PDB file of C-alpha atoms in Angstrom:
ATOM      1  CA  MET A   1      -5.730 -52.797 -22.869  1.00  0.00           C
ATOM      2  CA  LYS A   2      -2.009 -53.482 -22.746  1.00  0.00           C
ATOM      3  CA  LYS A   3      -1.387 -50.756 -25.353  1.00  0.00           C
ATOM      4  CA  ILE A   4      -3.227 -48.145 -23.262  1.00  0.00           C
ATOM      5  CA  GLY A   5      -1.094 -49.069 -20.248  1.00  0.00           C
ATOM      6  CA  ILE A   6       2.119 -48.793 -22.280  1.00  0.00           C
ATOM      7  CA  TYR A   7       1.054 -45.431 -23.808  1.00  0.00           C
ATOM      8  CA  SER A   8       0.132 -44.102 -20.375  1.00  0.00           C
ATOM      9  CA  PHE A   9       3.528 -45.168 -19.041  1.00  0.00           C
ATOM     10  CA  LEU A  10       5.336 -43.486 -21.964  1.00  0.00           C
ATOM     11  CA  VAL A  11       3.349 -40.230 -21.594  1.00  0.00           C
ATOM     12  CA  ALA A  12       4.031 -40.167 -17.860  1.00  0.00           C
ATOM     13  CA  ALA A  13       7.742 -40.856 -18.460  1.00  0.00           C
ATOM     14  CA  VAL A  14       7.972 -38.009 -21.012  1.00  0.00           C
ATOM     15  CA  LEU A  15       6.204 -35.606 -18.653  1.00  0.00           C
ATOM     16  CA  PHE A  16       8.392 -36.448 -15.671  1.00  0.00           C
ATOM     17  CA  THR A  17      11.557 -36.380 -17.775  1.00  0.00           C
ATOM     18  CA  GLY A  18      10.581 -33.018 -19.274  1.00  0.00           C
ATOM     19  CA  CYS A  19       9.955 -31.554 -15.863  1.00  0.00           C
ATOM     20  CA  SER A  20      13.208 -32.812 -14.462  1.00  0.00           C
ATOM     21  CA  GLN A  21      15.167 -31.309 -17.381  1.00  0.00           C
ATOM     22  CA  LYS A  22      13.805 -27.858 -16.556  1.00  0.00           C
ATOM     23  CA  ASN A  23      15.200 -28.145 -13.064  1.00  0.00           C
ATOM     24  CA  VAL A  24      18.579 -29.350 -14.331  1.00  0.00           C
ATOM     25  CA  GLU A  25      18.886 -26.483 -16.799  1.00  0.00           C
ATOM     26  CA  MET A  26      18.482 -23.846 -14.128  1.00  0.00           C
ATOM     27  CA  ASP A  27      21.612 -21.807 -13.567  1.00  0.00           C
ATOM     28  CA  GLY A  28      22.118 -21.536  -9.858  1.00  0.00           C
ATOM     29  CA  SER A  29      24.599 -18.697 -10.067  1.00  0.00           C
ATOM     30  CA  SER A  30      22.322 -16.393 -12.045  1.00  0.00           C
ATOM     31  CA  ALA A  31      19.409 -17.205  -9.751  1.00  0.00           C
ATOM     32  CA  THR A  32      21.577 -16.316  -6.789  1.00  0.00           C
ATOM     33  CA  GLU A  33      22.580 -13.064  -8.476  1.00  0.00           C
ATOM     34  CA  GLN A  34      18.910 -12.276  -9.190  1.00  0.00           C
ATOM     35  CA  ASN A  35      17.976 -12.992  -5.587  1.00  0.00           C
ATOM     36  CA  GLN A  36      20.846 -10.802  -4.389  1.00  0.00           C
ATOM     37  CA  SER A  37      19.756  -8.057  -6.785  1.00  0.00           C
ATOM     38  CA  THR A  38      16.185  -8.337  -5.504  1.00  0.00           C
ATOM     39  CA  VAL A  39      17.409  -8.127  -1.929  1.00  0.00           C
ATOM     40  CA  ASN A  40      19.549  -5.105  -2.776  1.00  0.00           C
ATOM     41  CA  ASN A  41      16.623  -3.410  -4.565  1.00  0.00           C
ATOM     42  CA  SER A  42      14.405  -4.192  -1.614  1.00  0.00           C
ATOM     43  CA  GLU A  43      16.906  -2.741   0.827  1.00  0.00           C
ATOM     44  CA  SER A  44      17.451   0.352  -1.290  1.00  0.00           C
ATOM     45  CA  SER A  45      13.692   0.897  -1.578  1.00  0.00           C
ATOM     46  CA  LEU A  46      13.393   0.563   2.187  1.00  0.00           C
ATOM     47  CA  ASP A  47      16.202   3.090   2.633  1.00  0.00           C
ATOM     48  CA  SER A  48      14.328   5.622   0.521  1.00  0.00           C
ATOM     49  CA  ILE A  49      11.204   5.489   2.686  1.00  0.00           C
ATOM     50  CA  ASP A  50      10.783   8.583   4.786  1.00  0.00           C
ATOM     51  CA  ASN A  51      10.607   7.568   8.430  1.00  0.00           C
ATOM     52  CA  SER A  52      11.902  10.869   9.789  1.00  0.00           C
ATOM     53  CA  ASN A  53       8.534  11.845  11.231  1.00  0.00           C
ATOM     54  CA  VAL A  54       7.820   8.658  13.178  1.00  0.00           C
ATOM     55  CA  GLN A  55       8.571  10.279  16.546  1.00  0.00           C
ATOM     56  CA  GLU A  56       6.539  13.374  15.660  1.00  0.00           C
ATOM     57  CA  ASP A  57       3.700  11.125  14.592  1.00  0.00           C
ATOM     58  CA  THR A  58       3.614   9.548  18.033  1.00  0.00           C
ATOM     59  CA  VAL A  59       3.384  12.987  19.611  1.00  0.00           C
ATOM     60  CA  ASN A  60       0.679  14.000  17.160  1.00  0.00           C
ATOM     61  CA  ASP A  61      -1.458  10.951  17.924  1.00  0.00           C
ATOM     62  CA  THR A  62      -2.365  12.556  21.244  1.00  0.00           C
ATOM     63  CA  LEU A  63      -4.044  15.290  19.232  1.00  0.00           C
ATOM     64  CA  ALA A  64      -5.949  12.903  17.038  1.00  0.00           C
ATOM     65  CA  GLN A  65      -8.713  10.444  17.655  1.00  0.00           C
ATOM     66  CA  LYS A  66      -8.715   7.455  15.388  1.00  0.00           C
ATOM     67  CA  ALA A  67     -11.925   6.190  13.838  1.00  0.00           C
ATOM     68  CA  GLU A  68     -12.437   3.099  11.708  1.00  0.00           C
ATOM     69  CA  ASN A  69     -12.061   5.009   8.442  1.00  0.00           C
ATOM     70  CA  GLY A  70     -10.026   8.095   9.346  1.00  0.00           C
ATOM     71  CA  TYR A  71      -8.878  10.515  12.056  1.00  0.00           C
ATOM     72  CA  TYR A  72     -10.487  13.356  13.979  1.00  0.00           C
ATOM     73  CA  TYR A  73      -8.247  16.413  14.362  1.00  0.00           C
ATOM     74  CA  MET A  74      -8.656  19.749  16.073  1.00  0.00           C
ATOM     75  CA  ILE A  75      -8.168  22.366  13.343  1.00  0.00           C
ATOM     76  CA  ASN A  76      -8.690  26.022  14.330  1.00  0.00           C
ATOM     77  CA  GLY A  77     -10.659  24.953  17.395  1.00  0.00           C
ATOM     78  CA  LYS A  78     -13.011  22.705  15.452  1.00  0.00           C
ATOM     79  CA  LYS A  79     -13.047  18.927  15.542  1.00  0.00           C
ATOM     80  CA  VAL A  80     -12.900  17.768  11.925  1.00  0.00           C
ATOM     81  CA  PHE A  81     -12.863  14.312  10.416  1.00  0.00           C
ATOM     82  CA  ILE A  82     -10.236  13.550   7.766  1.00  0.00           C
ATOM     83  CA  GLU A  83     -11.343  10.411   5.996  1.00  0.00           C
ATOM     84  CA  ASN A  84      -9.024   7.718   4.631  1.00  0.00           C
ATOM     85  CA  ILE A  85      -8.877   7.289   0.881  1.00  0.00           C
ATOM     86  CA  TYR A  86      -9.488   3.729  -0.338  1.00  0.00           C
ATOM     87  CA  PHE A  87      -8.330   2.056  -3.518  1.00  0.00           C
ATOM     88  CA  GLY A  88      -9.334  -0.929  -5.625  1.00  0.00           C
ATOM     89  CA  PHE A  89      -7.292  -4.105  -5.878  1.00  0.00           C
ATOM     90  CA  ASP A  90      -3.948  -3.357  -7.509  1.00  0.00           C
ATOM     91  CA  LYS A  91      -5.053   0.265  -8.181  1.00  0.00           C
ATOM     92  CA  TYR A  92      -3.595   3.621  -7.264  1.00  0.00           C
ATOM     93  CA  LYS A  93      -5.900   5.958  -9.161  1.00  0.00           C
ATOM     94  CA  LEU A  94      -8.766   7.615  -7.344  1.00  0.00           C
ATOM     95  CA  ASN A  95     -12.285   6.690  -8.410  1.00  0.00           C
ATOM     96  CA  SER A  96     -15.004   9.360  -8.472  1.00  0.00           C
ATOM     97  CA  GLU A  97     -16.136   8.603  -4.903  1.00  0.00           C
ATOM     98  CA  MET A  98     -12.593   8.962  -3.544  1.00  0.00           C
ATOM     99  CA  ILE A  99     -12.032  12.161  -5.552  1.00  0.00           C
ATOM    100  CA  GLU A 100     -15.041  13.663  -3.747  1.00  0.00           C
ATOM    101  CA  LYS A 101     -13.675  12.512  -0.376  1.00  0.00           C
ATOM    102  CA  THR A 102     -10.309  14.039  -1.216  1.00  0.00           C
ATOM    103  CA  LYS A 103     -11.990  17.349  -2.113  1.00  0.00           C
ATOM    104  CA  ASP A 104     -13.822  17.259   1.215  1.00  0.00           C
ATOM    105  CA  ASN A 105     -10.564  16.502   3.052  1.00  0.00           C
ATOM    106  CA  ALA A 106      -8.820  19.352   1.211  1.00  0.00           C
ATOM    107  CA  LYS A 107     -11.491  21.851   2.339  1.00  0.00           C
ATOM    108  CA  LYS A 108     -10.916  20.825   5.949  1.00  0.00           C
ATOM    109  CA  LEU A 109      -7.119  20.767   5.629  1.00  0.00           C
ATOM    110  CA  ALA A 110      -7.080  24.261   4.083  1.00  0.00           C
ATOM    111  CA  ASP A 111      -7.509  25.680   7.603  1.00  0.00           C
ATOM    112  CA  ILE A 112      -4.409  24.089   9.163  1.00  0.00           C
ATOM    113  CA  LYS A 113      -1.605  26.299  10.465  1.00  0.00           C
ATOM    114  CA  PRO A 114       1.167  27.075   7.960  1.00  0.00           C
ATOM    115  CA  THR A 115       3.647  25.220  10.178  1.00  0.00           C
ATOM    116  CA  THR A 116       1.579  22.028  10.259  1.00  0.00           C
ATOM    117  CA  LYS A 117       2.694  19.300   7.902  1.00  0.00           C
ATOM    118  CA  ILE A 118       0.517  16.605   6.355  1.00  0.00           C
ATOM    119  CA  LYS A 119       1.956  13.116   6.080  1.00  0.00           C
ATOM    120  CA  ILE A 120       0.141  10.779   3.723  1.00  0.00           C
ATOM    121  CA  GLU A 121       0.698   7.103   4.430  1.00  0.00           C
ATOM    122  CA  GLY A 122       0.111   4.619   1.605  1.00  0.00           C
ATOM    123  CA  ASN A 123      -0.949   1.106   2.586  1.00  0.00           C
ATOM    124  CA  CYS A 124      -1.680  -2.139   0.756  1.00  0.00           C
ATOM    125  CA  ASP A 125      -3.326  -5.480   1.302  1.00  0.00           C
ATOM    126  CA  GLU A 126      -1.271  -8.639   1.691  1.00  0.00           C
ATOM    127  CA  TRP A 127      -1.250  -9.549  -2.011  1.00  0.00           C
ATOM    128  CA  GLY A 128       1.973  -8.953  -3.933  1.00  0.00           C
ATOM    129  CA  THR A 129       5.642  -8.932  -3.030  1.00  0.00           C
ATOM    130  CA  ASP A 130       7.052  -6.597  -0.408  1.00  0.00           C
ATOM    131  CA  GLU A 131       8.771  -4.492  -3.065  1.00  0.00           C
ATOM    132  CA  TYR A 132       5.619  -4.243  -5.162  1.00  0.00           C
ATOM    133  CA  ASN A 133       3.476  -3.288  -2.188  1.00  0.00           C
ATOM    134  CA  TYR A 134       5.906  -0.589  -1.034  1.00  0.00           C
ATOM    135  CA  ALA A 135       5.872   0.891  -4.538  1.00  0.00           C
ATOM    136  CA  LEU A 136       2.077   0.619  -4.768  1.00  0.00           C
ATOM    137  CA  GLY A 137       1.649   2.228  -1.343  1.00  0.00           C
ATOM    138  CA  LEU A 138       3.834   5.125  -2.434  1.00  0.00           C
ATOM    139  CA  LYS A 139       1.810   5.550  -5.637  1.00  0.00           C
ATOM    140  CA  ARG A 140      -1.401   5.628  -3.576  1.00  0.00           C
ATOM    141  CA  ALA A 141       0.068   8.249  -1.272  1.00  0.00           C
ATOM    142  CA  LYS A 142       1.217  10.320  -4.273  1.00  0.00           C
ATOM    143  CA  ALA A 143      -2.186  10.074  -5.984  1.00  0.00           C
ATOM    144  CA  THR A 144      -3.784  11.353  -2.775  1.00  0.00           C
ATOM    145  CA  LYS A 145      -1.228  14.161  -2.512  1.00  0.00           C
ATOM    146  CA  ASP A 146      -1.807  15.189  -6.140  1.00  0.00           C
ATOM    147  CA  ALA A 147      -5.553  15.366  -5.519  1.00  0.00           C
ATOM    148  CA  LEU A 148      -5.040  17.529  -2.420  1.00  0.00           C
ATOM    149  CA  VAL A 149      -2.628  19.824  -4.282  1.00  0.00           C
ATOM    150  CA  SER A 150      -5.119  20.222  -7.134  1.00  0.00           C
ATOM    151  CA  GLU A 151      -7.590  21.448  -4.507  1.00  0.00           C
ATOM    152  CA  GLY A 152      -5.197  24.127  -3.268  1.00  0.00           C
ATOM    153  CA  ILE A 153      -3.181  22.442  -0.508  1.00  0.00           C
ATOM    154  CA  ASN A 154       0.487  23.521  -0.541  1.00  0.00           C
ATOM    155  CA  ALA A 155       2.583  20.696  -2.006  1.00  0.00           C
ATOM    156  CA  ASP A 156       5.536  21.600   0.244  1.00  0.00           C
ATOM    157  CA  SER A 157       3.464  20.863   3.346  1.00  0.00           C
ATOM    158  CA  ILE A 158       2.828  17.248   2.285  1.00  0.00           C
ATOM    159  CA  SER A 159       5.217  14.350   2.803  1.00  0.00           C
ATOM    160  CA  LEU A 160       4.710  10.787   1.644  1.00  0.00           C
ATOM    161  CA  VAL A 161       5.490   7.420   3.173  1.00  0.00           C
ATOM    162  CA  SER A 162       4.642   3.875   2.158  1.00  0.00           C
ATOM    163  CA  PHE A 163       4.040   1.098   4.647  1.00  0.00           C
ATOM    164  CA  GLY A 164       3.269  -1.459   1.940  1.00  0.00           C
ATOM    165  CA  GLU A 165       1.440  -4.322   3.607  1.00  0.00           C
ATOM    166  CA  SER A 166       3.153  -3.861   6.986  1.00  0.00           C
ATOM    167  CA  ASN A 167       0.448  -1.651   8.563  1.00  0.00           C
ATOM    168  CA  PRO A 168      -2.841  -3.541   8.208  1.00  0.00           C
ATOM    169  CA  VAL A 169      -5.944  -2.404  10.058  1.00  0.00           C
ATOM    170  CA  CYS A 170      -7.574  -5.773   9.457  1.00  0.00           C
ATOM    171  CA  THR A 171      -6.001  -9.241   9.408  1.00  0.00           C
ATOM    172  CA  GLU A 172      -8.919 -11.451   8.429  1.00  0.00           C
ATOM    173  CA  LYS A 173      -8.731 -13.330   5.137  1.00  0.00           C
ATOM    174  CA  ASN A 174     -11.691 -11.885   3.225  1.00  0.00           C
ATOM    175  CA  LYS A 175     -12.487  -9.185   0.641  1.00  0.00           C
ATOM    176  CA  ASN A 176     -13.868  -6.644   3.124  1.00  0.00           C
ATOM    177  CA  CYS A 177     -10.735  -6.841   5.220  1.00  0.00           C
ATOM    178  CA  TRP A 178      -8.380  -6.552   2.248  1.00  0.00           C
ATOM    179  CA  GLN A 179     -10.344  -3.494   1.050  1.00  0.00           C
ATOM    180  CA  LYS A 180      -9.797  -1.752   4.398  1.00  0.00           C
ATOM    181  CA  ASN A 181      -6.045  -2.217   4.034  1.00  0.00           C
ATOM    182  CA  ARG A 182      -5.861  -0.590   0.561  1.00  0.00           C
ATOM    183  CA  ARG A 183      -5.830   2.969   1.812  1.00  0.00           C
ATOM    184  CA  ALA A 184      -4.069   6.285   2.214  1.00  0.00           C
ATOM    185  CA  GLU A 185      -4.198   7.860   5.681  1.00  0.00           C
ATOM    186  CA  HIS A 186      -3.579  11.516   6.530  1.00  0.00           C
ATOM    187  CA  LYS A 187      -1.524  12.417   9.588  1.00  0.00           C
ATOM    188  CA  LEU A 188      -1.058  15.981  10.768  1.00  0.00           C
ATOM    189  CA  LEU A 189       2.370  16.747  12.160  1.00  0.00           C
ATOM    190  CA  PRO A 190       2.872  19.800  14.405  1.00  0.00           C
TER     191      PRO A 190
END
C-alpha cells in the first residue's frame, strides 16, 4: 500500500514538473511578436473590407422588406423574394439545394436596372477566430457571386463584403441558430 502511495506521488510530481517546464520554456518575446502580427493581420483584413456602401444600404433598406430568410425587393414593378444562401459548418461551397436557390435568385436579379448594384454579404456563426470568420464570410460571399455570375449576372455589378460573426440574426446557443447565421445575403443598391 505504501508503494502505491509513493508511486502515485512520483507520477504526480513528474506530471506537474513536466507541465511547469513547458510554461518556463515559452519565449515571451516571440509570443508578443506573434500576437502583434495577428493584430496587424486582423487590422489589415478589416481595412480591406468594403464598407463604402453602408450609407447606400441604409437608403436601400426603405425599398426592401426583410423576411426571416431573405429580402423582398421591387424589381421592374414586381415584388420578388431574394432568398439568403445558407452554408454548412465551416463550409463555403454551395450544396445542391443552395445552387438551386442561387439559380432562382439569378433569374429574379436578371431584371434589375443596369445601374443597380448587388452587394453580397457573407456571414458566419460564432465559432472560430475573428480573422477566420471574416475570411470565411468573404469566401461564402464569393461562392454566391460566382454562382450568380455563372447564371448570367454581370460580375461588375456585384460587390462583396464580409461581416464575419458580427452580424448574427440569431443569438441563441443551439444548432438551428448557428445555421441561420451561416449565410450570404443579397442587398440591392440603387
